[in-house]
Short mmCIF file of C-alpha atoms and ligand atoms in Angstrom, two decimals:
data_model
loop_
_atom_site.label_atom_id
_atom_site.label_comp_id
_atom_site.label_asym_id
_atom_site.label_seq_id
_atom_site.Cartn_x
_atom_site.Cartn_y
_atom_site.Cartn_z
CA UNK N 14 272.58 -142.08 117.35
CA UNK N 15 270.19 -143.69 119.34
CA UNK N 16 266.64 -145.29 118.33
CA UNK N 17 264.84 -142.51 117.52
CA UNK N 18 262.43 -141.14 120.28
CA UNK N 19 258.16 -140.83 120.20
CA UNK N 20 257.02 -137.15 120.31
CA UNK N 21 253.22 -136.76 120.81
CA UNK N 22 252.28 -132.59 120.91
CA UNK N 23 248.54 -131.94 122.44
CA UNK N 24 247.69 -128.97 120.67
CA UNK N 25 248.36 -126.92 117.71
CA UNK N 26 247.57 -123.63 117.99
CA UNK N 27 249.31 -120.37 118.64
CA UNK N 28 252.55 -122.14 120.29
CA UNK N 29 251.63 -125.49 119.32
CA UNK N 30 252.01 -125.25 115.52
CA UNK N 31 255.26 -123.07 115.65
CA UNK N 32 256.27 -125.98 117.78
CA UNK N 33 255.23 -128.65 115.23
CA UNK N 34 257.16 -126.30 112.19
CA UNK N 35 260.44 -126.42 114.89
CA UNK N 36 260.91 -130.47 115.01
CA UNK N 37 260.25 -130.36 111.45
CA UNK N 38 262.56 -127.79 110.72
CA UNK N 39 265.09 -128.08 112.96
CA UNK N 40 264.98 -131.89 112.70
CA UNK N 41 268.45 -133.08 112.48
CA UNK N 42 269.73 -130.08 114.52
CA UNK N 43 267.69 -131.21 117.26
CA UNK N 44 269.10 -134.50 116.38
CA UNK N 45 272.47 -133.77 116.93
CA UNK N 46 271.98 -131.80 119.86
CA UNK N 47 269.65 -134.91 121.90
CA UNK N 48 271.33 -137.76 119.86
CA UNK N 49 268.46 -139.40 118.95
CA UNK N 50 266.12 -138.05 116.32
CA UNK N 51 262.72 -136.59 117.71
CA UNK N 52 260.24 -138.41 115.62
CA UNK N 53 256.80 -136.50 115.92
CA UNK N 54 254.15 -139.29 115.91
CA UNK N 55 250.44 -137.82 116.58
CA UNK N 56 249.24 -133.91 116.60
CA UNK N 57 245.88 -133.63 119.00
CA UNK N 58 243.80 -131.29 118.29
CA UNK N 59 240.04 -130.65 118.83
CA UNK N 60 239.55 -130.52 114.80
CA UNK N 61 241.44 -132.90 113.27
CA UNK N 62 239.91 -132.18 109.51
CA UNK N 63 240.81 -128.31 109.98
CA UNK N 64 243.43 -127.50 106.90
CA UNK N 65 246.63 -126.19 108.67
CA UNK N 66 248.79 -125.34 105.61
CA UNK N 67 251.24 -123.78 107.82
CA UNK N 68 252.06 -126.69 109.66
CA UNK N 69 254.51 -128.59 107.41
CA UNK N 70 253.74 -132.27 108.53
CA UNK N 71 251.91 -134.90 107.11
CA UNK N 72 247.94 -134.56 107.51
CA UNK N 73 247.32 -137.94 108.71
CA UNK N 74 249.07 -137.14 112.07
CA UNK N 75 246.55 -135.16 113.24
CA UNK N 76 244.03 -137.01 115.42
CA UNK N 77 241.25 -135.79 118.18
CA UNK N 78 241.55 -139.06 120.35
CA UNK N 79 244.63 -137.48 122.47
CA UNK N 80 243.89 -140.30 125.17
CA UNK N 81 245.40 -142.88 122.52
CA UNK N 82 248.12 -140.85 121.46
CA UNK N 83 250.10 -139.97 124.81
CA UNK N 84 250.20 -143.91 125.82
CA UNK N 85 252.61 -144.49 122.91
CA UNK N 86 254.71 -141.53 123.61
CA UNK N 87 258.46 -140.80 125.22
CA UNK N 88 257.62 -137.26 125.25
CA UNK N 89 254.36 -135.30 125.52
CA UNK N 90 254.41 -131.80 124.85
CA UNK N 91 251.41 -130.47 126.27
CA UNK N 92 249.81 -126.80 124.37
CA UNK N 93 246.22 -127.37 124.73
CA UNK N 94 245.72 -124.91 127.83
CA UNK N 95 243.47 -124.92 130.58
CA UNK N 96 242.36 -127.68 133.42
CA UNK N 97 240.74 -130.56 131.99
CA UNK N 98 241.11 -132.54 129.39
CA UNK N 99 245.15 -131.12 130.06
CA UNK N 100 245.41 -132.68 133.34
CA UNK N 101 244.05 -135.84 132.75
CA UNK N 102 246.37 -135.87 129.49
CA UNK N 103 249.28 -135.38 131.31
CA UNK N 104 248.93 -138.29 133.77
CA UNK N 105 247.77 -140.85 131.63
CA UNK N 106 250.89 -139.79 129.38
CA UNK N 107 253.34 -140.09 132.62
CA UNK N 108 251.57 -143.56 133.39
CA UNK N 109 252.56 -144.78 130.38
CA UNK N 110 256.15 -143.73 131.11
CA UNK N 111 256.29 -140.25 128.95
CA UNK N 112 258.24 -136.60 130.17
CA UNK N 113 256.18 -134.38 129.53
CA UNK N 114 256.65 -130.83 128.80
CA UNK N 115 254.19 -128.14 129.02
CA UNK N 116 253.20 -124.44 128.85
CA UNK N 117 250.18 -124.46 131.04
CA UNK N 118 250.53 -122.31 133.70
CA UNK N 119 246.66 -122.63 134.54
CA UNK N 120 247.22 -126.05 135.19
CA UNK N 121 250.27 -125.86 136.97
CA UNK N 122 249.11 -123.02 139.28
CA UNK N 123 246.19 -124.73 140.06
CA UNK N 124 247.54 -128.23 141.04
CA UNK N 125 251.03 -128.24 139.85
CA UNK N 126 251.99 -130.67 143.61
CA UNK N 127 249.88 -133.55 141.61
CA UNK N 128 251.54 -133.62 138.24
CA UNK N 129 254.73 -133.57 140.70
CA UNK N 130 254.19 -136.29 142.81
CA UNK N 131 253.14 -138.33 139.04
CA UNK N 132 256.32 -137.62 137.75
CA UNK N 133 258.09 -138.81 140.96
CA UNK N 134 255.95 -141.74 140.69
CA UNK N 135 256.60 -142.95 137.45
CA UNK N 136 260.30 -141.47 137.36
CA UNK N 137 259.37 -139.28 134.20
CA UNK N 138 260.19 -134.99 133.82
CA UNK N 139 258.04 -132.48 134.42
CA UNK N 140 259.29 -129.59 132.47
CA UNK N 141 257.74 -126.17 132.28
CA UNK N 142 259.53 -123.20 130.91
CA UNK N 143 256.67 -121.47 128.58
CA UNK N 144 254.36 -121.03 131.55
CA UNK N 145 256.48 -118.18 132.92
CA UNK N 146 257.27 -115.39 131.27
CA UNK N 147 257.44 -116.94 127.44
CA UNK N 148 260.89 -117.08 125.58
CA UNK N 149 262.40 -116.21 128.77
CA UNK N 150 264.63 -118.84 130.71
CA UNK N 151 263.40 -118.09 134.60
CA UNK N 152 262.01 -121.63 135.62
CA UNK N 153 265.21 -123.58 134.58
CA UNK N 154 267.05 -120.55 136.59
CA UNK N 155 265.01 -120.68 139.48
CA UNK N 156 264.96 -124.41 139.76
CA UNK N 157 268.41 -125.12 138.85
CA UNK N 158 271.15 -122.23 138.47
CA UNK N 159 269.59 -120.82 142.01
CA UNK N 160 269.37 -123.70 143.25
CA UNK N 161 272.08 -123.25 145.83
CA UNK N 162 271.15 -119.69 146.52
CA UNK N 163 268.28 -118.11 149.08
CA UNK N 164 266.46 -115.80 146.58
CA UNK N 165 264.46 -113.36 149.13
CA UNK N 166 262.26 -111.51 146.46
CA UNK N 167 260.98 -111.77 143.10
CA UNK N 168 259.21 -108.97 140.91
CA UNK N 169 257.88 -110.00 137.67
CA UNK N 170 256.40 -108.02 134.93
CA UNK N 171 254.69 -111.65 133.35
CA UNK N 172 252.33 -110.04 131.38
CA UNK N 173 252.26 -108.51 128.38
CA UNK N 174 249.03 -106.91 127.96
CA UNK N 175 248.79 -105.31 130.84
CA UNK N 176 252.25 -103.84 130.16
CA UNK N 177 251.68 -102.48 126.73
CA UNK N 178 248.24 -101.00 128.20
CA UNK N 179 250.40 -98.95 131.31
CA UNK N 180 253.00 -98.45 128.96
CA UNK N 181 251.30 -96.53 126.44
CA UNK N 182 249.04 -95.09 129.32
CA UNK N 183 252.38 -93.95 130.32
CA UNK N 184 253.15 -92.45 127.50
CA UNK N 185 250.01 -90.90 125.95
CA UNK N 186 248.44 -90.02 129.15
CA UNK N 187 245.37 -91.88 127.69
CA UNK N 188 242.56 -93.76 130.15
CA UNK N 189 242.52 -97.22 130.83
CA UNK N 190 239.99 -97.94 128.49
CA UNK N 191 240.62 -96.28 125.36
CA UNK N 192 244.31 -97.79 125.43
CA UNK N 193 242.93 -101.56 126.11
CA UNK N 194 240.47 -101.02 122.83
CA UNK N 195 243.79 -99.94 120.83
CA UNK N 196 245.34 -102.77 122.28
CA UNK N 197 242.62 -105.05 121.09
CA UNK N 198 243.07 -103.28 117.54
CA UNK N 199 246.51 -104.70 117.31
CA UNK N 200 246.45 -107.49 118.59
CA UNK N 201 248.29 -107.15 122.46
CA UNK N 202 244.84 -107.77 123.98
CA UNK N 203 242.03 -110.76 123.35
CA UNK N 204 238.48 -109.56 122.46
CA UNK N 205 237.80 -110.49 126.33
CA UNK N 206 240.81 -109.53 128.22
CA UNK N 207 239.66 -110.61 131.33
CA UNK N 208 242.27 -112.72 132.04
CA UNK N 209 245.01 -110.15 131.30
CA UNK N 210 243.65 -107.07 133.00
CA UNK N 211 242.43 -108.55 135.89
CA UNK N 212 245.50 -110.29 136.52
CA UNK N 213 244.55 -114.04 136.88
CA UNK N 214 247.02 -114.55 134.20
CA UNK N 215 249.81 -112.63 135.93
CA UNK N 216 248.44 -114.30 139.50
CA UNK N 217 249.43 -117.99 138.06
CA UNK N 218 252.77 -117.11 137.11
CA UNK N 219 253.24 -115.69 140.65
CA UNK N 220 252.37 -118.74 141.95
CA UNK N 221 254.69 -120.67 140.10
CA UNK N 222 257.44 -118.52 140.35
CA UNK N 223 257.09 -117.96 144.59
CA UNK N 224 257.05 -122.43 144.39
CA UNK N 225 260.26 -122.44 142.91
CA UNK N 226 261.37 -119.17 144.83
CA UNK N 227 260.43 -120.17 148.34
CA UNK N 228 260.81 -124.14 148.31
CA UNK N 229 257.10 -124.16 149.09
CA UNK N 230 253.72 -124.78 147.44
CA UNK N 231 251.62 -122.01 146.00
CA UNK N 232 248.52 -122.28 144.35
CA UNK N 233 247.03 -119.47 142.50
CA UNK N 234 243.93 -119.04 144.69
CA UNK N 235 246.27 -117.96 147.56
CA UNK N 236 247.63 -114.99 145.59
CA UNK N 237 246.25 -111.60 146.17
CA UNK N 238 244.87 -109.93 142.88
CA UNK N 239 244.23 -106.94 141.77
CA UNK N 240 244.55 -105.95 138.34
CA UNK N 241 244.70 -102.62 136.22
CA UNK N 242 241.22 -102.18 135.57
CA UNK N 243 240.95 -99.12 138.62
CA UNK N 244 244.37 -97.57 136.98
CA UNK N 245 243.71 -94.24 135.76
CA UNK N 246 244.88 -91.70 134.11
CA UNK N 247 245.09 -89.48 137.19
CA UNK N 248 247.43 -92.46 138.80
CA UNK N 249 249.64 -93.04 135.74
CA UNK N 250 250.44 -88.51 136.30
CA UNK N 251 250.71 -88.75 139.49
CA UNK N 252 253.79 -91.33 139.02
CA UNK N 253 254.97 -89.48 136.34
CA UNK N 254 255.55 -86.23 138.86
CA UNK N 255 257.54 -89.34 140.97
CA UNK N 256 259.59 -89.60 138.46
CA UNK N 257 257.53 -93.36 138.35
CA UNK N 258 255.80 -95.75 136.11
CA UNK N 259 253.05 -97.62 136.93
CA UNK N 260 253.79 -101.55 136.67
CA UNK N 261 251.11 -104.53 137.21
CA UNK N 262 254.04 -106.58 139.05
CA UNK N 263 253.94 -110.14 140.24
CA UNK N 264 255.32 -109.91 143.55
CA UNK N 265 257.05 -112.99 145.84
CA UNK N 266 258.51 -112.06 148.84
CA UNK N 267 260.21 -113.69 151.37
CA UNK N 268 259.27 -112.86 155.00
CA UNK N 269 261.45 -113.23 158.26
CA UNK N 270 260.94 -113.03 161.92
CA UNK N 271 263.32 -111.02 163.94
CA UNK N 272 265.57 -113.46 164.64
CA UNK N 273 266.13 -114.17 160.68
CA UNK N 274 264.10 -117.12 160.07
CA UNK N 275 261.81 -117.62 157.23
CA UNK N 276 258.42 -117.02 158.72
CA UNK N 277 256.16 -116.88 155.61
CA UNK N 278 255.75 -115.60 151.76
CA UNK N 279 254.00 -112.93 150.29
CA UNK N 280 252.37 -113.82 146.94
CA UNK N 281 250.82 -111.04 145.46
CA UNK N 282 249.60 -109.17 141.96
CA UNK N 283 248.41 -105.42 141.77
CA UNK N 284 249.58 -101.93 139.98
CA UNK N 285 252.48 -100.47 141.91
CA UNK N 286 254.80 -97.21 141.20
CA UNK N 287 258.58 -98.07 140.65
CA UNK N 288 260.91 -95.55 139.75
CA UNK N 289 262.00 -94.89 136.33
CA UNK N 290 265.61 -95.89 137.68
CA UNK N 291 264.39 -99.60 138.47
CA UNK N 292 265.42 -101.73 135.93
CA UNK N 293 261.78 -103.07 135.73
CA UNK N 294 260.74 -99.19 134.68
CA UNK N 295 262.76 -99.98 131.54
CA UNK N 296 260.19 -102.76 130.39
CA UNK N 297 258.24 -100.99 127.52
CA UNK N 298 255.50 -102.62 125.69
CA UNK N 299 254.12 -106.12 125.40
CA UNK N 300 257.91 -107.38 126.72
CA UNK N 301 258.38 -109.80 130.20
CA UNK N 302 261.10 -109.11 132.77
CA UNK N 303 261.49 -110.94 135.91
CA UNK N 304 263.91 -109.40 138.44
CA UNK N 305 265.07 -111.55 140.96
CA UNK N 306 266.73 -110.59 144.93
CA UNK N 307 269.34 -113.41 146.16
CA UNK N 308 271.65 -113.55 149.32
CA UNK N 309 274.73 -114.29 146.94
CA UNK N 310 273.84 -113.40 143.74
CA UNK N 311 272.12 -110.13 144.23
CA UNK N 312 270.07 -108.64 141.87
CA UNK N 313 269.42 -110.57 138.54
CA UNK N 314 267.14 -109.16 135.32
CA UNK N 315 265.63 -112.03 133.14
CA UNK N 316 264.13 -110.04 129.99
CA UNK N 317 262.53 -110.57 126.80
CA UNK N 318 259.52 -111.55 124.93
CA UNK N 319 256.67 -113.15 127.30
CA UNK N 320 254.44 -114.56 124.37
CA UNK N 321 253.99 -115.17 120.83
CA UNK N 322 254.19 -118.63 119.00
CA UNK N 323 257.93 -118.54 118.26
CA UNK N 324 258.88 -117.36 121.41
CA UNK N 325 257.31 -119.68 123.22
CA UNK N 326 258.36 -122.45 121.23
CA UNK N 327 261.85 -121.74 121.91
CA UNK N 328 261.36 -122.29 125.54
CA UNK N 329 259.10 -125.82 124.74
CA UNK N 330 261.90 -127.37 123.03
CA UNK N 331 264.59 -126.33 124.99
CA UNK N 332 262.52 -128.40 128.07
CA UNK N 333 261.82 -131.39 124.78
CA UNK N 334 266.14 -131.27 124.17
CA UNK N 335 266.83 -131.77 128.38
CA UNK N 336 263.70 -134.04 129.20
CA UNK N 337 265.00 -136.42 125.76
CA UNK N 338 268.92 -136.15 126.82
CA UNK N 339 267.25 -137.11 130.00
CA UNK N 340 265.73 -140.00 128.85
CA UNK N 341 269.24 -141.04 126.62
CA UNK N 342 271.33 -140.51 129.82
CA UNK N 343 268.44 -142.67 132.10
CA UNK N 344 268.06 -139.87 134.56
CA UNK N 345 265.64 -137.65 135.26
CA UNK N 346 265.76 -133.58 136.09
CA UNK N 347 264.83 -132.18 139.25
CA UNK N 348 261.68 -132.80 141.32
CA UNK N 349 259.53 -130.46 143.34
CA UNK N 350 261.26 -129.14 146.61
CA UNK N 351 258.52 -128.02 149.10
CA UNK N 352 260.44 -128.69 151.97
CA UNK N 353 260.48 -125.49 153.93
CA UNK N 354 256.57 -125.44 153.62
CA UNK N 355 256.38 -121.91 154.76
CA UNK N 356 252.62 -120.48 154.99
CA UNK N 357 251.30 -117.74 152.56
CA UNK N 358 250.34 -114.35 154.59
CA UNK N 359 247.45 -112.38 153.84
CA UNK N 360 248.03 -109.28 151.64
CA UNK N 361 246.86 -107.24 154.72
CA UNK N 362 250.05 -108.86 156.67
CA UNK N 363 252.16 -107.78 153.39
CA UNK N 364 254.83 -104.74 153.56
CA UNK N 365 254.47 -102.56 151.40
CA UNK N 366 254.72 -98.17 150.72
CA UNK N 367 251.98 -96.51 149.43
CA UNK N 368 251.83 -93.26 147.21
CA UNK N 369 248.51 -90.97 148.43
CA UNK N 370 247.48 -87.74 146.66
CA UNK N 371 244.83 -85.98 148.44
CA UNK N 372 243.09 -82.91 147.51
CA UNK N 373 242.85 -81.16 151.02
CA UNK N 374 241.70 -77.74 152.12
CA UNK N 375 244.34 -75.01 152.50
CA UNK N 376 244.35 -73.88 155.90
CA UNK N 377 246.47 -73.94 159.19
CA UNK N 378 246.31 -77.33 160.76
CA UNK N 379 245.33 -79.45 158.03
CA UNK N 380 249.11 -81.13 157.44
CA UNK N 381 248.99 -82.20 161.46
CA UNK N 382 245.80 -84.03 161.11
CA UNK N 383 246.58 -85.71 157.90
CA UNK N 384 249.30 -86.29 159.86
CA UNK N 385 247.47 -87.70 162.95
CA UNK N 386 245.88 -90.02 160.75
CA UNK N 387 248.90 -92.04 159.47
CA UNK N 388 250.55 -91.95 163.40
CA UNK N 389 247.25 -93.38 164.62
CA UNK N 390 247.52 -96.39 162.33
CA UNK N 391 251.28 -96.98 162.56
CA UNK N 392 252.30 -95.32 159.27
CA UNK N 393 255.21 -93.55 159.01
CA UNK N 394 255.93 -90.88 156.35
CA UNK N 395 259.18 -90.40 154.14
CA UNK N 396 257.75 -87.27 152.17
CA UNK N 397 255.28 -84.91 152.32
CA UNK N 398 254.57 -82.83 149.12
CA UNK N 399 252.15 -79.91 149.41
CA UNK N 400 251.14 -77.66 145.74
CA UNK N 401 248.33 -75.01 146.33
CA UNK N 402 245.61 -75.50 143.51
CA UNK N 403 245.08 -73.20 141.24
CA UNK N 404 241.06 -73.08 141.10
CA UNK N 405 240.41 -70.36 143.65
CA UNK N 406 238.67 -72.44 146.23
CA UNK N 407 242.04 -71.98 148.92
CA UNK N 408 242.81 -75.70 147.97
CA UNK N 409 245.73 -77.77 148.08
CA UNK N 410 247.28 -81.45 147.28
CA UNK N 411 248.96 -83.04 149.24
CA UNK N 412 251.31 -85.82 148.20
CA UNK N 413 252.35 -88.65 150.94
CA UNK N 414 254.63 -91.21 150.07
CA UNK N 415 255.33 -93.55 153.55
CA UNK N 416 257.87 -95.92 154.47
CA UNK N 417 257.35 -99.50 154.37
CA UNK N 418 254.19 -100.54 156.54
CA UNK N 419 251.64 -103.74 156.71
CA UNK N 420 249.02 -103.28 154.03
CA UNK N 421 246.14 -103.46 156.72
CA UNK N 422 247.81 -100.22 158.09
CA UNK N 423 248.05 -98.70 154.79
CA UNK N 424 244.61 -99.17 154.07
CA UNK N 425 242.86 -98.46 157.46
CA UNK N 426 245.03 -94.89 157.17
CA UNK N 427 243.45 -94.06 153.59
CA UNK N 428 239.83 -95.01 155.29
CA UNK N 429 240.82 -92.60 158.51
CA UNK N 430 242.18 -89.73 155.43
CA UNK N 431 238.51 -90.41 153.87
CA UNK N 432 236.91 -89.42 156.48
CA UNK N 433 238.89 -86.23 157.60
CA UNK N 434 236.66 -83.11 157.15
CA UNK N 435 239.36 -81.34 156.38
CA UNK N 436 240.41 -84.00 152.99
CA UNK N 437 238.36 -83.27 149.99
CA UNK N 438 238.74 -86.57 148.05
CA UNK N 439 241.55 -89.18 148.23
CA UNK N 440 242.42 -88.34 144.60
CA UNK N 441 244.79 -91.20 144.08
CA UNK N 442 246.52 -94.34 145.67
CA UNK N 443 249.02 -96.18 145.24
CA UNK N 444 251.65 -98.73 146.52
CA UNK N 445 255.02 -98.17 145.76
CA UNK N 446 258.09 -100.84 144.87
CA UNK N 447 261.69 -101.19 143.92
CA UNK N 448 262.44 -98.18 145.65
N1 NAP G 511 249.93 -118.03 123.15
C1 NAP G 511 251.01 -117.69 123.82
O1 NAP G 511 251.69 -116.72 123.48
C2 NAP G 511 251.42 -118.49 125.03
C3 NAP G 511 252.59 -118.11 125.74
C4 NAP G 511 252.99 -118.88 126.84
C5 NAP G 511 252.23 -119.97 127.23
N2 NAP G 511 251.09 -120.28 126.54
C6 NAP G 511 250.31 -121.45 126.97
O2 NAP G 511 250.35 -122.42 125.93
C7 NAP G 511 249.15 -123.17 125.93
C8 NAP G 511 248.53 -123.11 124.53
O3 NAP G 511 248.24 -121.78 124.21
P1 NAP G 511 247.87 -121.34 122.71
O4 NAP G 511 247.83 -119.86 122.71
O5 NAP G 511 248.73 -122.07 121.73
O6 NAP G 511 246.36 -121.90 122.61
P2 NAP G 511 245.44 -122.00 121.30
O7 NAP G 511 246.00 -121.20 120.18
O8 NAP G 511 244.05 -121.75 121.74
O9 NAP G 511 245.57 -123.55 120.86
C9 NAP G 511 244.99 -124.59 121.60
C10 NAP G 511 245.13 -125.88 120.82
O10 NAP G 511 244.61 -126.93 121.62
C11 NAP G 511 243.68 -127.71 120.84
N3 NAP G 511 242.67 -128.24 121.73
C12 NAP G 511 241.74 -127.56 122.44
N4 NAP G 511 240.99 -128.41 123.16
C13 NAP G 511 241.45 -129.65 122.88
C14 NAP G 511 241.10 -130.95 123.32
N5 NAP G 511 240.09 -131.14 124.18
N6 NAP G 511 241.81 -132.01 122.84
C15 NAP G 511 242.83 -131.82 121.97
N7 NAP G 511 243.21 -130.60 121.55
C16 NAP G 511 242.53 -129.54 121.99
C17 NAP G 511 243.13 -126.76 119.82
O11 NAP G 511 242.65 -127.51 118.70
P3 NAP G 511 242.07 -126.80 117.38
O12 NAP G 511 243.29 -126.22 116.69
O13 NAP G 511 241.45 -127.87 116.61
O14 NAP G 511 241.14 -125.74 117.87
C18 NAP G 511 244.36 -125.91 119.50
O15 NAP G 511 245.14 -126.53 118.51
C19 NAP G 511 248.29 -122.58 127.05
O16 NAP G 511 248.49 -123.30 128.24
C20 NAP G 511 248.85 -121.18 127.22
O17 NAP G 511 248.65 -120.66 128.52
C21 NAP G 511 250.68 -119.58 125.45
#
């Protein structure tokens, strides 16, 4: 065994205190398994006097002057969330020669390059598995295991409100927001869920996961967003008569020009129809999947919880066990790779299918200028549905579904449908993945 080594935790909330109850628990396991013992030395928190009987440590290590803690440490383990005082945290700790290890996506969507180029600096590990996806292992895969692959797409169901609300949506045929106050009732959704349903949350994790994807930075403000809050009831049927769900995926796609060569990545978040054969379709409640497209590989499903204290304490000290072996060994894990340094296209550059349902009127000539309308903007159709409404005003839907086209096209083609005489209403749309 060697001399034991300083853990400082910032934080002990949700994930922070199941982390505290693991190195207490799991203590000489963890032990064993680093070879040195991880000897917790400080707890920050912003209330220092608060009783936490279910943290099982001694009361005096709890202290609100983080700043003083981290310069002592050989390991931070950062839980406190959001921007500031995190960041600061973090780089005073990797000054003073700590790994740290942390679950902030916020942070590391937002400026993830300068924690990196700290930890170069001051040859310390940056370790993030929580931020993505919870309990599930997808960073260490996507920065290690595929390493020596070219993964071409990602599609991430990352988060797990928004799934349990389009899940049971799916299932109930309930609005949107009846099923978020039931969510709220048990717990899958914060009194203010604005982070969740509008998918800044989800839009972070994208980020992250098209950096390690692509070889290139991403920040969070260059992902396109939309989240579930325009999802209704009428969309969630319509799928259903697809034989779809609805999904709020986290999308990273590679692009190519037409000679092959990476030309760019598409980063975005929004509600799209997969089919209920897609392995992603398969994802029921508050769970996290990430499904991942590689040259070699192929097609790889990373699945499980995607929050929760425990959960996400598994994936925390998994990152404390490497960055401490790390530190044992005197090495260090991998660094950021942003070498190819591809640009981020606008969503309206983006290919994607769409799903339109349009109540039309019935009469000759209507299909060829519906028709007329997706030619004129480049659209081309794979189906046409056509049902004759039963309400006595000679009315029809019409259901489109198109081949793969650039979003700008897409959208320009529902304006053009808008303002046919002949469409009624543009009753739903939708884009369409996995397919
Ligand atoms: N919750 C999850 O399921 C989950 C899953 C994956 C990743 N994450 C990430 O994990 C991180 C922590 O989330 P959480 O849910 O555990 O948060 P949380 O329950 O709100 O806990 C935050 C903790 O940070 C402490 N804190 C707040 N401001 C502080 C400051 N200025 N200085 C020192 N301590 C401060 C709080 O102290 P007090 O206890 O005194 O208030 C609390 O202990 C976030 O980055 C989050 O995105 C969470």
């Amino acid at each position: 065994m060697s001399a034991p080594l300083k853990v400082a935790l910032l934080g002990c909330g949700v994930v922070g205190s199941s982390v505290a109850r693991a190195l207490v628990d799991n203590g000489d396991d963890l032990a064993a398994r680093v070879g040195a013992r991880l000897e917790l030395i400080g707890i920050a928190v912003r209330r220092p006097d608060r009783p936490r009987p279910d943290v099982p440590v001694d009361p005096g290590l709890f202290t609100s002057d983080a700043d003083t803690l981290v310069r002592s440490a050989d390991v931070v383990i950062e839980v406190i969330g959001g921007i500031d005082p995190a960041r600061e945290l973090i780089l005073t700790a990797m000054k003073h020669g700590a790994s740290v290890v942390t679950a902030n996506k916020a942070l590391l969507a937002e400026d993830g390059p300068t924690l990196y180029a700290a930890a170069a600096e001051h040859g310390v590990d940056l370790y993030y598995e929580a931020a993505v996806a919870g309990a599930i292992p997808i960073v260490r895969p996507m920065r290690e295991s595929l390493v020596g692959d070219d993964v071409h797409r990602v599609l991430g169901i990352v988060n797990g409100t928004t799934n349990f609300v389009l899940d049971k949506m799916d299932t109930t045929g309930a609005g949107f927001a009846e099923t978020v106050e039931q969510a709220q009732a048990l717990g899958y959704a914060e009194a203010d869920p604005t982070a969740d349903v509008e998918g800044f949350d989800a839009a972070a994790k994208a980020a992250i996961l098209a950096s390690l994807a692509f070889h290139t930075r991403v920040a969070s403000d260059q992902v396109h967003r939309e989240g579930i809050t325009e999802v209704s009831a009428a969309d969630v049927r319509a799928a259903r008569e697809m034989d779809s769900v609805v999904k709020l995926l986290a999308i990273c796609e590679l692009l190519r020009d037409e000679s092959g060569t990476p030309s760019g990545v598409s980063v975005r978040v929004h509600p799209a129809m997969i089919p209920r054969s897609h392995p992603l379709a398969s994802v029921r409640d508050a769970y996290n999947a990430v499904f991942v497209e590689a040259a070699a590989a192929g097609e790889l499903m990373f699945y499980g919880p995607g929050a929760g204290g425990d959960p996400t304490s598994s994936a925390v000290l998994g990152d404390v066990v490497a960055v401490a072996r790390h530190r044992l060994a005197g090495g260090h894990g991998p660094v950021e790779s942003a070498y190819a340094d591809l640009p981020v296209v606008s969503m309206g550059d983006a290919a994607t299918r769409y799903h339109i349902s349009l109540a039309v009127a019935d009469r000759p000539g209507v299909l060829a200028q519906v028709a007329g309308a997706f030619a004129d903007n480049g659209v081309s159709i794979e189906t046409v549905r056509q049902r004759v409404l039963e309400d006595g005003a000679s009315r029809a839907e019409l259901v489109v579904v198109t081949h793969r086209a650039p979003d700008a096209a897409l959208r320009a083609t529902v304006d053009a449908l808008t303002g046919l005489e002949t469409v009624d209403e543009v009753v739903s749309w939708m884009r369409v993945e996995g397919a």
